[in-house]
Coordinates of C-alpha atoms and ligand atoms in Angstrom, one line a residue:
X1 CA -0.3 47.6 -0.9
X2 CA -2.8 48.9 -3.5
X3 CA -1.4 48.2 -7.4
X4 CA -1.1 52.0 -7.7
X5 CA 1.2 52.4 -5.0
X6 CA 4.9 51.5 -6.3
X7 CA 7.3 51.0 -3.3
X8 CA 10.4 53.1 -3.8
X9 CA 13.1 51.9 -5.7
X10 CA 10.7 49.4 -8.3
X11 CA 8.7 50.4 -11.1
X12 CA 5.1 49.8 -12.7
X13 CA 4.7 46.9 -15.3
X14 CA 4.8 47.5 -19.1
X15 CA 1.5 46.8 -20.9
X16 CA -1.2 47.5 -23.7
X17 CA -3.7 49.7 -22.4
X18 CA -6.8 48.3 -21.1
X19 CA -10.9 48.8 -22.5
X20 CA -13.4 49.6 -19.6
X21 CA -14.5 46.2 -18.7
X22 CA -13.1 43.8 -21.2
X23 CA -9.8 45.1 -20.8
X24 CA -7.1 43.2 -23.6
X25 CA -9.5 40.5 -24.3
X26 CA -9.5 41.6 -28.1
X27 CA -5.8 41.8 -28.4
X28 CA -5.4 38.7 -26.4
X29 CA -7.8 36.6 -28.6
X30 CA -8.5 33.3 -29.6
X31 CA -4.5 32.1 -30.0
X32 CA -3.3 33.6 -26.8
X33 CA 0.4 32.0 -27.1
X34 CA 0.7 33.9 -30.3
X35 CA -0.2 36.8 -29.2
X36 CA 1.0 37.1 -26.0
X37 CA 4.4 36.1 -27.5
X38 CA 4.0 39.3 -29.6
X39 CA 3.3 41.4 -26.6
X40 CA 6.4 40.5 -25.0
X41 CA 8.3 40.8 -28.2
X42 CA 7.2 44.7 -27.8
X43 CA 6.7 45.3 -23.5
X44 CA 9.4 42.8 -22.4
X45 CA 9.2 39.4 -20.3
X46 CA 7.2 40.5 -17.5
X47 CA 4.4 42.9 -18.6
X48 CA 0.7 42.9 -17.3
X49 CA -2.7 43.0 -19.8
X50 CA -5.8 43.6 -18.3
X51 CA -8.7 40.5 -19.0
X52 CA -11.9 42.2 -17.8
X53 CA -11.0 43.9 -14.8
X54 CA -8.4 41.9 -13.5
X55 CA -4.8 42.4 -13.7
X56 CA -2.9 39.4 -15.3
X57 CA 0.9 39.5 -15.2
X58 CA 2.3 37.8 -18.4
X59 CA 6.1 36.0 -18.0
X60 CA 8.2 34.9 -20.8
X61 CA 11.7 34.4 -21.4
X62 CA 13.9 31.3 -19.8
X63 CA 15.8 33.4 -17.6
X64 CA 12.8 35.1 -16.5
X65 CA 10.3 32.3 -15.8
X66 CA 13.4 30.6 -13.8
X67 CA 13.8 33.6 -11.7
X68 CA 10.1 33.7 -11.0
X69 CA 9.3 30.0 -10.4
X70 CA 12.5 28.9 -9.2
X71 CA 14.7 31.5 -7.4
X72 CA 11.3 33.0 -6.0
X73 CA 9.4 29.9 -6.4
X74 CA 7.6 30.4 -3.3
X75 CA 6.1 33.6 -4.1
X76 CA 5.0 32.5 -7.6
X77 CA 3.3 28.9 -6.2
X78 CA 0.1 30.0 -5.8
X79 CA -3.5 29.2 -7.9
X80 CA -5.9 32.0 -8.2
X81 CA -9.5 31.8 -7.6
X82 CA -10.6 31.5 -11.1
X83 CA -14.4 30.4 -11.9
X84 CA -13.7 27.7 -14.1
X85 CA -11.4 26.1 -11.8
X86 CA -14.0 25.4 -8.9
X87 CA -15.9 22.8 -11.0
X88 CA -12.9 20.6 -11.3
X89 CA -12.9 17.9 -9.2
X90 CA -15.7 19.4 -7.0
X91 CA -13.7 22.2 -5.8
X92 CA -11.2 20.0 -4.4
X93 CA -8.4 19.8 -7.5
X94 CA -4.9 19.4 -5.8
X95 CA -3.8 20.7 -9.3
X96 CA -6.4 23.9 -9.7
X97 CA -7.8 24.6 -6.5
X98 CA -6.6 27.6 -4.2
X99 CA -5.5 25.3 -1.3
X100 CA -3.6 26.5 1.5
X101 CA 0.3 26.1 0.9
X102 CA 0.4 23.5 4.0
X103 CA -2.6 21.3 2.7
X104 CA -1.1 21.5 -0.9
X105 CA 2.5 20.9 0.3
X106 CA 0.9 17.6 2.0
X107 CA -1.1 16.5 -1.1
X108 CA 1.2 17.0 -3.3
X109 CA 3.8 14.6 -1.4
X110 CA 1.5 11.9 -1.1
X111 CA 0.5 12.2 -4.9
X112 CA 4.3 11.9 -5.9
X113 CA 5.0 9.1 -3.5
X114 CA 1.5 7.3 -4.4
X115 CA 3.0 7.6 -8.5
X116 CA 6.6 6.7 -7.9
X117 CA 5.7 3.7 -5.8
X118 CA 3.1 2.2 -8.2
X119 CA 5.0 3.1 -10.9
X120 CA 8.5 1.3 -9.8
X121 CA 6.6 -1.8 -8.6
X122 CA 7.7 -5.0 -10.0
X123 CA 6.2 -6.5 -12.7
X124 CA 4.2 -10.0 -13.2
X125 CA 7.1 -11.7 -14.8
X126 CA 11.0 -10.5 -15.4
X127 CA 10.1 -9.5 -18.8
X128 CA 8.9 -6.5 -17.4
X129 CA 11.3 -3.9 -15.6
X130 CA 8.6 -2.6 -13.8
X131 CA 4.7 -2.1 -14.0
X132 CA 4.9 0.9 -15.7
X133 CA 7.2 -1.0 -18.1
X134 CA 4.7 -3.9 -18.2
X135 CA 1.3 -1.9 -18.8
X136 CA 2.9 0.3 -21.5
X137 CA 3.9 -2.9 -23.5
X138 CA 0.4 -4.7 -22.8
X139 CA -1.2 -1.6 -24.2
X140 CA 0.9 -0.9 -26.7
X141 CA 0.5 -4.1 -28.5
X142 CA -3.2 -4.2 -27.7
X143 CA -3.2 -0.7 -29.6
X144 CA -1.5 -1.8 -32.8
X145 CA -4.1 -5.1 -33.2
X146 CA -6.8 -2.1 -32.7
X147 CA -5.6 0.0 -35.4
X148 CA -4.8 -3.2 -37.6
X149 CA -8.6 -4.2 -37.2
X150 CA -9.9 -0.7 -37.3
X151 CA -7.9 -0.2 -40.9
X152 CA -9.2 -3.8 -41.8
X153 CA -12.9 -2.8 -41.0
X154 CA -13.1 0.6 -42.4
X155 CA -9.3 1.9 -44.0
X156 CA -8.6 4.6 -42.0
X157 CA -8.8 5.5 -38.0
X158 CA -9.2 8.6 -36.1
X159 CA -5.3 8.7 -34.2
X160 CA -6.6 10.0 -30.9
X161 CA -9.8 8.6 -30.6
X162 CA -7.8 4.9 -30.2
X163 CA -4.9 6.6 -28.1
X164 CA -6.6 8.1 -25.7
X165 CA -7.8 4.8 -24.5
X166 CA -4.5 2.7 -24.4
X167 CA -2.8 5.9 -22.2
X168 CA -6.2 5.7 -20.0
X169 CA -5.2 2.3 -19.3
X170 CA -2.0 2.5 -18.3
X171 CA -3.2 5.7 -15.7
X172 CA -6.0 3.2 -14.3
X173 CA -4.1 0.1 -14.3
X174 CA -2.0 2.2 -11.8
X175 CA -4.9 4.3 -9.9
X176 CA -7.3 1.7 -10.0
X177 CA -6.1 -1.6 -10.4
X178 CA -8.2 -2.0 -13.8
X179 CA -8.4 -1.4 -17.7
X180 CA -11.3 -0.9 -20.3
X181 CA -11.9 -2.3 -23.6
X182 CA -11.7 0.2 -26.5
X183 CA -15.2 0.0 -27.4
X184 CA -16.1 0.5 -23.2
X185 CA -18.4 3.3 -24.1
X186 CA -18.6 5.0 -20.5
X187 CA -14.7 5.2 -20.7
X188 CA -14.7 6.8 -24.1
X189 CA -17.4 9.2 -23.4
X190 CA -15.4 10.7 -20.5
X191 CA -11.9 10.7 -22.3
X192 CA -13.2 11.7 -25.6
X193 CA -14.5 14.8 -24.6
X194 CA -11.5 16.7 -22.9
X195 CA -11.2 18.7 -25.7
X196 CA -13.8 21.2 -24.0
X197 CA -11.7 20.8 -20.8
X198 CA -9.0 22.2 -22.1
X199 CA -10.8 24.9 -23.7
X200 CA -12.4 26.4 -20.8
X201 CA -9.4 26.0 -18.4
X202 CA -6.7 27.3 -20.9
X203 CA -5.1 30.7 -19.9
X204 CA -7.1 33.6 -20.9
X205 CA -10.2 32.0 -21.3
X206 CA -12.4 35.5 -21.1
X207 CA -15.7 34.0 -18.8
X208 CA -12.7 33.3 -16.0
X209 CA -12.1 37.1 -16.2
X210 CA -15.5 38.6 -16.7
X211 CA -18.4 37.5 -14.6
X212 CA -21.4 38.4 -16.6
X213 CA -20.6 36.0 -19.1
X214 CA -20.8 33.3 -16.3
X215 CA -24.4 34.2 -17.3
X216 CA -24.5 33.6 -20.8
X217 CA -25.2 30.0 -22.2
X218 CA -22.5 28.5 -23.5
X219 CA -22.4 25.4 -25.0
X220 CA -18.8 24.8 -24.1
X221 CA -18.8 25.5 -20.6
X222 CA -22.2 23.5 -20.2
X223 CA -20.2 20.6 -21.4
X224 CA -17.5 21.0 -19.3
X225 CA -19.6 21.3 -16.2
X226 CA -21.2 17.6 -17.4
X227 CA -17.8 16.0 -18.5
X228 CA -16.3 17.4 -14.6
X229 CA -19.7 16.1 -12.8
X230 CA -19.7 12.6 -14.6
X231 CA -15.8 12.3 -14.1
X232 CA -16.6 12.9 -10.3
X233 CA -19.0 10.0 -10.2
X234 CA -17.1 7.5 -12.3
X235 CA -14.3 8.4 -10.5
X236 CA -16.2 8.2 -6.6
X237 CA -18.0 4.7 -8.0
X238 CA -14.7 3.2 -8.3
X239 CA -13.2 4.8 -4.6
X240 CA -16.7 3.3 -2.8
X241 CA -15.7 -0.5 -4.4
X242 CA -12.5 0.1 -3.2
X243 CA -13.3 0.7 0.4
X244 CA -15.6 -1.8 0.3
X245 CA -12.9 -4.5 -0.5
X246 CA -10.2 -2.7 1.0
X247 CA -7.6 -5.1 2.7
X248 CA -4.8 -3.7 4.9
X249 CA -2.2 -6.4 3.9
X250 CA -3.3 -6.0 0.4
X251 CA -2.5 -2.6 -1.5
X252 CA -4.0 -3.3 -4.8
X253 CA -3.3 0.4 -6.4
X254 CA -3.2 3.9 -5.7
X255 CA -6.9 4.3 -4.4
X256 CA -6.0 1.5 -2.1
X257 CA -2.5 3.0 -0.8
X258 CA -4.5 6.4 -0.5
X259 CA -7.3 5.1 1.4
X260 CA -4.7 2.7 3.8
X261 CA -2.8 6.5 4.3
X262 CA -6.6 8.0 6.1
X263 CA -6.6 5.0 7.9
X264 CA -2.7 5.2 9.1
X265 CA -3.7 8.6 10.1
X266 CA -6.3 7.8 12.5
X267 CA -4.2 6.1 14.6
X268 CA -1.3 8.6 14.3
X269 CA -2.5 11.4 16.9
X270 CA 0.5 13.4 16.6
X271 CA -0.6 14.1 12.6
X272 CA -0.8 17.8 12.1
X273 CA -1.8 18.5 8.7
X274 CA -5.4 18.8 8.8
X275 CA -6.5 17.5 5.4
X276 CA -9.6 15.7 4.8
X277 CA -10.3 12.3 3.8
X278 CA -12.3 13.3 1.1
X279 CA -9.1 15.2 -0.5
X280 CA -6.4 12.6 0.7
X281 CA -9.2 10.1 -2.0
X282 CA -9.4 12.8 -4.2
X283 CA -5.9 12.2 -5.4
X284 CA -6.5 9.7 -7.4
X285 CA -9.1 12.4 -9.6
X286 CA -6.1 14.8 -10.4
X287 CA -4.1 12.0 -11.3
X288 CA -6.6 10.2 -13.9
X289 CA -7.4 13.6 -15.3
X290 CA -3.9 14.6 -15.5
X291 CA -2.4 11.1 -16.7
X292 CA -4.7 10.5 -19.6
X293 CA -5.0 14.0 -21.3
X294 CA -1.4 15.6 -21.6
X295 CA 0.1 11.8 -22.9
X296 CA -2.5 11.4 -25.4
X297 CA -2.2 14.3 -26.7
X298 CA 1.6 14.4 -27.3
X299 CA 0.9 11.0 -28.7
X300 CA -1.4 11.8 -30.7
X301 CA 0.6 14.6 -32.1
X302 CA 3.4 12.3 -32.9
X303 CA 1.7 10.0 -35.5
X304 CA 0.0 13.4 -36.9
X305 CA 4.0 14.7 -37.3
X306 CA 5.2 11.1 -38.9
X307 CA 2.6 11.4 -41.1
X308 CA 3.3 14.9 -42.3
X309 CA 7.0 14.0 -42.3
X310 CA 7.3 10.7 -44.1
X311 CA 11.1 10.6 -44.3
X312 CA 11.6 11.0 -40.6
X313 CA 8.9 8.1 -39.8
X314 CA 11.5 5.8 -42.1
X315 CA 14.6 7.0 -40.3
X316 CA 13.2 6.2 -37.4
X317 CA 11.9 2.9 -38.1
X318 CA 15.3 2.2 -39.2
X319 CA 16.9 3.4 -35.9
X320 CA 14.5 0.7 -34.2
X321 CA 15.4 -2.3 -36.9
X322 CA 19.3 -1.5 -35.9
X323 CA 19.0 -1.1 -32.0
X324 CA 16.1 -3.1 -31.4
X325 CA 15.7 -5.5 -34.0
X326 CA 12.2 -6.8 -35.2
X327 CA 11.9 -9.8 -32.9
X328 CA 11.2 -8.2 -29.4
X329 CA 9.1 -5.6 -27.6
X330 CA 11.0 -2.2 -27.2
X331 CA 11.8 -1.3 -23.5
X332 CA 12.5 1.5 -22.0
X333 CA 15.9 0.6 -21.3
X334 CA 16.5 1.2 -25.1
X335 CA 16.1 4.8 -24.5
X336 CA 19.5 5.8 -24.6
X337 CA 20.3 3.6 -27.7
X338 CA 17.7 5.6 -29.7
X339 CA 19.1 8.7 -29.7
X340 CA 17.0 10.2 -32.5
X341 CA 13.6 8.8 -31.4
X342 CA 14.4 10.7 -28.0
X343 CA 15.3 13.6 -30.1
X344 CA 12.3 13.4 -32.1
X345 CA 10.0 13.6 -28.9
X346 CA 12.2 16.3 -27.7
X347 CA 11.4 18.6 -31.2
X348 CA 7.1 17.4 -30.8
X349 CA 7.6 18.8 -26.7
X350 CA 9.2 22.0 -28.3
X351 CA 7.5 22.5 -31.5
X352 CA 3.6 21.7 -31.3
X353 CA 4.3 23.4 -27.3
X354 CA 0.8 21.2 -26.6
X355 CA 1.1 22.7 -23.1
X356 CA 1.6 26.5 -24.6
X357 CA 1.1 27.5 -20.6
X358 CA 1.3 26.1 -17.4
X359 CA -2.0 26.2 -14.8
X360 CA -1.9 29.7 -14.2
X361 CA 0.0 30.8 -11.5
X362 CA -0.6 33.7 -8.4
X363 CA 1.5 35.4 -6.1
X364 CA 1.4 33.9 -2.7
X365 CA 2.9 37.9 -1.5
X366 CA 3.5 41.2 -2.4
X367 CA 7.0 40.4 -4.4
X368 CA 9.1 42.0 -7.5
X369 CA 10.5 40.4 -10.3
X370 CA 13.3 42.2 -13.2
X371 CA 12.4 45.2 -10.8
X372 CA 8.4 45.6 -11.3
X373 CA 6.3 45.5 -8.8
X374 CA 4.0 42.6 -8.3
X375 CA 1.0 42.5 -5.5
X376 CA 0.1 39.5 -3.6
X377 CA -2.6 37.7 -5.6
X378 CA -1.9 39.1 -9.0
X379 CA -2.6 36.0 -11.5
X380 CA 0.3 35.0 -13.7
X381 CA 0.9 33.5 -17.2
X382 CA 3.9 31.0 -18.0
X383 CA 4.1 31.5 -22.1
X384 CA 6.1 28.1 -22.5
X385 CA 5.1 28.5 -26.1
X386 CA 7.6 31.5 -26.2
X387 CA 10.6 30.0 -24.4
X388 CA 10.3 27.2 -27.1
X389 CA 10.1 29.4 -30.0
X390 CA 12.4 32.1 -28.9
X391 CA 14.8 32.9 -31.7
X392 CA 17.3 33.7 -28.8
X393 CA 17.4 30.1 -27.7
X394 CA 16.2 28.6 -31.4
X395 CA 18.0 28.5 -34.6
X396 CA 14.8 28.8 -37.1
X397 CA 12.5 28.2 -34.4
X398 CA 9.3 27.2 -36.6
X399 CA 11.1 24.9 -38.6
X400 CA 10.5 21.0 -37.6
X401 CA 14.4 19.7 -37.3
X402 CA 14.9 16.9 -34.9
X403 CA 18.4 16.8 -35.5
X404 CA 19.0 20.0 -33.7
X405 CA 19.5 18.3 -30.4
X406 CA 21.5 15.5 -31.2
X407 CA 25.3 15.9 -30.8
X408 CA 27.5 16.9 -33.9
X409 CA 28.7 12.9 -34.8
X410 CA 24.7 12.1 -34.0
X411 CA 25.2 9.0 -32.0
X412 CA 23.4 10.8 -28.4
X413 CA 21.0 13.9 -27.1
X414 CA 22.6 16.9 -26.6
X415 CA 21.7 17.4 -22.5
X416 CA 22.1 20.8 -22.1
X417 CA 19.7 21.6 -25.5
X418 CA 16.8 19.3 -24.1
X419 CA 17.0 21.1 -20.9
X420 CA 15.8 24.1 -22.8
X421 CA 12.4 22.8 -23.7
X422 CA 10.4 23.5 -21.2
X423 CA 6.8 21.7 -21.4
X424 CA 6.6 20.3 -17.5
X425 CA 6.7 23.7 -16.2
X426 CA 9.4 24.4 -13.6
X427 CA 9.8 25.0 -9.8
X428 CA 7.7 24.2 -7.0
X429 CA 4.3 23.2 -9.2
X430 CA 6.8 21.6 -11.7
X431 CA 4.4 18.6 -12.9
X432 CA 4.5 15.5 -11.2
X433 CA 4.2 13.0 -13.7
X434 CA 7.1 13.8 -15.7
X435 CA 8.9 10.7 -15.6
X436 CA 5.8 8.7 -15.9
X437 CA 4.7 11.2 -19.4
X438 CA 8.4 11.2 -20.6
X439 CA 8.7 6.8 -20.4
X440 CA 5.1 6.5 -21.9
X441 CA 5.2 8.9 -24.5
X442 CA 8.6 7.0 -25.5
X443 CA 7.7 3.3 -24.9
X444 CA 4.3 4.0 -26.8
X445 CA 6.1 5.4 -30.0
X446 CA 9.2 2.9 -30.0
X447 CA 6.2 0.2 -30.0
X448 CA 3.8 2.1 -32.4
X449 CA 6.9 2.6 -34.8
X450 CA 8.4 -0.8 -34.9
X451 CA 4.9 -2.1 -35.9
X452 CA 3.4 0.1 -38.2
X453 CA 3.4 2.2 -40.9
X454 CA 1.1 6.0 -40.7
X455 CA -0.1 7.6 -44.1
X456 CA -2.1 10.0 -45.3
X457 CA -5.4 9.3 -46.8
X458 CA -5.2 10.0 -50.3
X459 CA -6.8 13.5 -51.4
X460 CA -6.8 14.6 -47.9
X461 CA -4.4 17.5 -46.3
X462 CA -3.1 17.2 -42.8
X463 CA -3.9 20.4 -40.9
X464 CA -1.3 20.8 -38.4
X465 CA -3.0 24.2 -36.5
X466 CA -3.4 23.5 -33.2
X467 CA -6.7 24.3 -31.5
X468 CA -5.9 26.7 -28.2
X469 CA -6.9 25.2 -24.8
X470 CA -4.8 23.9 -21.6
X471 CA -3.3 21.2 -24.2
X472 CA -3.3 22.4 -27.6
X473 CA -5.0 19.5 -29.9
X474 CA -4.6 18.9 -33.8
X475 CA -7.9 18.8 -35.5
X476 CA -9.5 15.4 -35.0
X477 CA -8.1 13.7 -38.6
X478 CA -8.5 10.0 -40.4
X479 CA -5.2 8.1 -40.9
X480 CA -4.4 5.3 -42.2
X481 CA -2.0 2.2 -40.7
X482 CA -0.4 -0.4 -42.1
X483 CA 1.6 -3.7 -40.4
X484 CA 5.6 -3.8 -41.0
X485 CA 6.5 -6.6 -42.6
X486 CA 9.7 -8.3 -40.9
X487 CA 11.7 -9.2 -43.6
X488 CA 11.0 -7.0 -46.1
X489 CA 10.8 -3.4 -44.4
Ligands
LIG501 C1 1.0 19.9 -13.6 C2 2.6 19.0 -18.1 C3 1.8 14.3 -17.5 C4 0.2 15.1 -13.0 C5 1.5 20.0 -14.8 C6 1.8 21.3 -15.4 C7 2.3 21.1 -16.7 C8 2.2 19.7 -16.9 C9 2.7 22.2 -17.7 C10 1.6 22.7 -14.8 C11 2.8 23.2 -14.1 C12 2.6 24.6 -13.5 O1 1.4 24.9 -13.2 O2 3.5 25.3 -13.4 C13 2.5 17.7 -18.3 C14 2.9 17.0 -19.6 C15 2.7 15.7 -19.4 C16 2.1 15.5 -18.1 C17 3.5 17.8 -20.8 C18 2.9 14.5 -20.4 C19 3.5 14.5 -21.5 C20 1.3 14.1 -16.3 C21 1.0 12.8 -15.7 C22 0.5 13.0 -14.4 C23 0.6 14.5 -14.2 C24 1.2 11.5 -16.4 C25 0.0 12.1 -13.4 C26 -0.1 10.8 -13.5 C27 0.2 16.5 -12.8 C28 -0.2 17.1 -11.6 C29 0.0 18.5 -11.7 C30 0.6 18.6 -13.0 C31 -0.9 16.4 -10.4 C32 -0.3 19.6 -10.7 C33 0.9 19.9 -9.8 C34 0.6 21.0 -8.8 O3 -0.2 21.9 -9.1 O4 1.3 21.0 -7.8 N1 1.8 19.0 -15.8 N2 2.1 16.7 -17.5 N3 1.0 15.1 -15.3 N4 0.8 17.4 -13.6 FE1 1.5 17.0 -15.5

């Protein structure tokens, strides 16, 4: 069917007139969570904008985005054939690229079961619950020495330049068996600059929409094109050592448990799914890229929001003296004794919105959805951003009150209230590293906020606007740190 012919019975979509050849790109502009919330306050939760000359449908609205990416989730799974996207990971992104449902299905499995086995592995000793339990600690009390002799040295610290490296270590302690130092300067070149990542492959960037300004030099997308060409190699130069020392009775990692799966399969000739060795490998890309980023981030937001609220930091560092006490490591079974820590992360997730969209989706068919038509690769929006500041879910929605999902005597998380933040996405591309982001964002702060205190630097102010990409970053800042004293804090 052609978009301008409306099978009976539904109706076109709402929207702001398009320009000849940019389309909305001016109303949609450099903030498109704002304004695209703004559109739907006045066309509804499913309208279309026009960026260039290509349709974009637009979903807000909880019960909406359920119906689209649950109820229907098939017919909202797909990834459109957007420029940007066919530089990541050489094409061959199980998270970006336009992969037939089958091979994506298949990837996607062995990605989850590839995470949730090396995450639930035991640990070295019975300290540790698990690994995941076990490189989270390691980190986390590598990272407070680092800050400690980073304020020593020079009295403040940059929060995420530090981060960023800790949560990569976790990701390759998993994927590759191995962890850098935080001065490893090949390491912090590649996870230092995702910041232009996230700019080019946020929703609505315009040169996605508009091909002549594929042809215009831009600094940004030239970087990006270097930062997804050198993560390739550093990435490949690890997977070549690997089979080079690869040991059937002796799964080291992910790489290794993805490689052992190609070779599995070469004996197995009743295997069906045709999916090549190269993107069975590639795996382990999507989950570095995706492992390091989106955790660092929210991390990184969370010592920015202590900072800015001083009298929350000191409730929770209380919380911690009472439930944990002063003499051992947090764990993640402490979660559920720390209800307002939980409820803290909950308000960052729903607040800052870090992930204001999800990947953009496509329709896999022709399909409808509140009784508009939609064609068959029509590329759609998820405004999270919205369902998280919507005053129909919200009570003051722009206000920063953890305490609005803790229950009325405050001793536990309200379920049903943290069920309405929605930062994973939902449905069938629902992110698979949610339990993995959830326990290190946790783990990482219980640690971070037993130890130390976060401060402003005198004179300065914080600037809490976040800068618009895939993940929504705070302007890089200087804090400063300093060590909790047992007995007297
Ligand atoms: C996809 C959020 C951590 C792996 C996604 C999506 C979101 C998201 C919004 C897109 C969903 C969609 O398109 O509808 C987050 C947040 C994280 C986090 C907020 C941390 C706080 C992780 C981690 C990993 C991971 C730690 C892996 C180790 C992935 C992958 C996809 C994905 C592979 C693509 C799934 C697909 O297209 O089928 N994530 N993520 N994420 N995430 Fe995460």
């Amino acid at each position: 069917l052609l978009r301008s012919d409306i099978p009976e019975g539904l109706r076109r979509l709402p929207g702001p007139k398009p320009l000849p050849i940019i389309g909305n790109v001016l109303e949609v502009g450099a903030n498109p969570h704002l304004s695209l919330t703004a559109m739907s306050e006045r066309y509804g939760p499913v309208f279309q904008i026009q960026i260039g000359m290509r349709p974009v449908v637009v979903l807000s609205g909880s019960e909406t985005v359920r119906q689209a990416l649950i109820k229907q989730g098939e017919e909202f799974a797909g990834r459109p054939d957007l420029y940007s996207f066919r530089y990541i990971n050489d094409g061959k992104s199980l998270a970006f690229s336009t992969d037939q449902a089958g091979v994506w299905r298949a990837r996607r499995k062995l990605a989850m079961n590839a995470l949730r086995s090396f995450a639930t592995l035991e640990g070295s000793s019975s300290e540790y619950s698990c690994v995941l339990e076990e490189h989270i600690s390691k980190e986390g009390e590598c990272l407070v020495k680092q800050l400690s002799t980073v304020m020593e040295a020079s009295g403040s610290f940059d929060p995420f330049r530090h981060i960023v490296v800790s949560v990569a270590n976790v990701i390759c302690g998993m994927c590759f068996g191995r962890r850098y130092s935080h001065d490893d300067q090949e390491l912090l070149s590649l996870v230092n600059m995702s910041d232009e990542f996230g700019q080019v492959v946020g929703s609505g960037n315009p040169a996605d929409f508009i091909p002549f300004l594929r042809f215009l030099p831009s600094r940004t997308m030239k970087t990006f094109m270097d930062l997804n060409a050198r993560f390739c190699t550093f990435v490949q130069r690890i997977v070549k050592e690997h089979y080079k020392s690869y040991d059937k009775n002796n799964i080291r990692d992910i790489t290794d448990s993805l490689i052992d799966h190609c070779e599995d399969r070469k004996l197995d000739e009743n295997s069906n799914v045709q999916v090549s060795d190269e993107k069975v490998v590639g795996i382990v890309n999507d989950l570095f890229g995706a492992g390091f980023d989106t955790i660092s981030t929210a991390l990184s937001w969370a010592v920015v929001y202590l900072v800015a609220y001083p009298e929350i930091q000191e409730k929770l560092h209380q919380e911690l003296k009472d439930k944990v006490g002063m003499e051992r490591t947090p764990r993640l079974s402490d979660k559920s004794s720390l209800p307002f820590l939980e409820a803290f992360i909950l308000e960052i997730f729903r607040h800052s919105s870090f992930l204001p969209f999800t990947i953009p989706h496509c329709t896999t068919k022709d399909t409808s959805l509140n009784g508009f038509f939609i064609p068959k690769d029509t590329c759609v929006f998820i405004n999270q951003w919205q369902i998280n500041h919507d005053p129909a879910l919200w009570k003051e929605p722009s206000s920063f009150i953890p305490e609005r999902f803790l229950t009325a005597d405050g001793t536990a998380v309200n379920k049903a209230d943290a069920e309405k933040v929605v930062v994973f996405g939902m449905g069938k591309r629902r992110c698979i590293g949610e339990a993995i982001g959830r326990s290190e964002v946790f783990l990482f702060l219980a640690i971070l906020l037993q130890r130390l205190r976060f401060h402003e630097l005198p004179g300065q102010t914080l600037d809490m606007t976040p800068e618009y990409g895939l993940t929504m970053k705070h302007k890089r800042c200087q804090l400063r740190a300093s060590l909790r004293v047992r007995d007297q804090d």
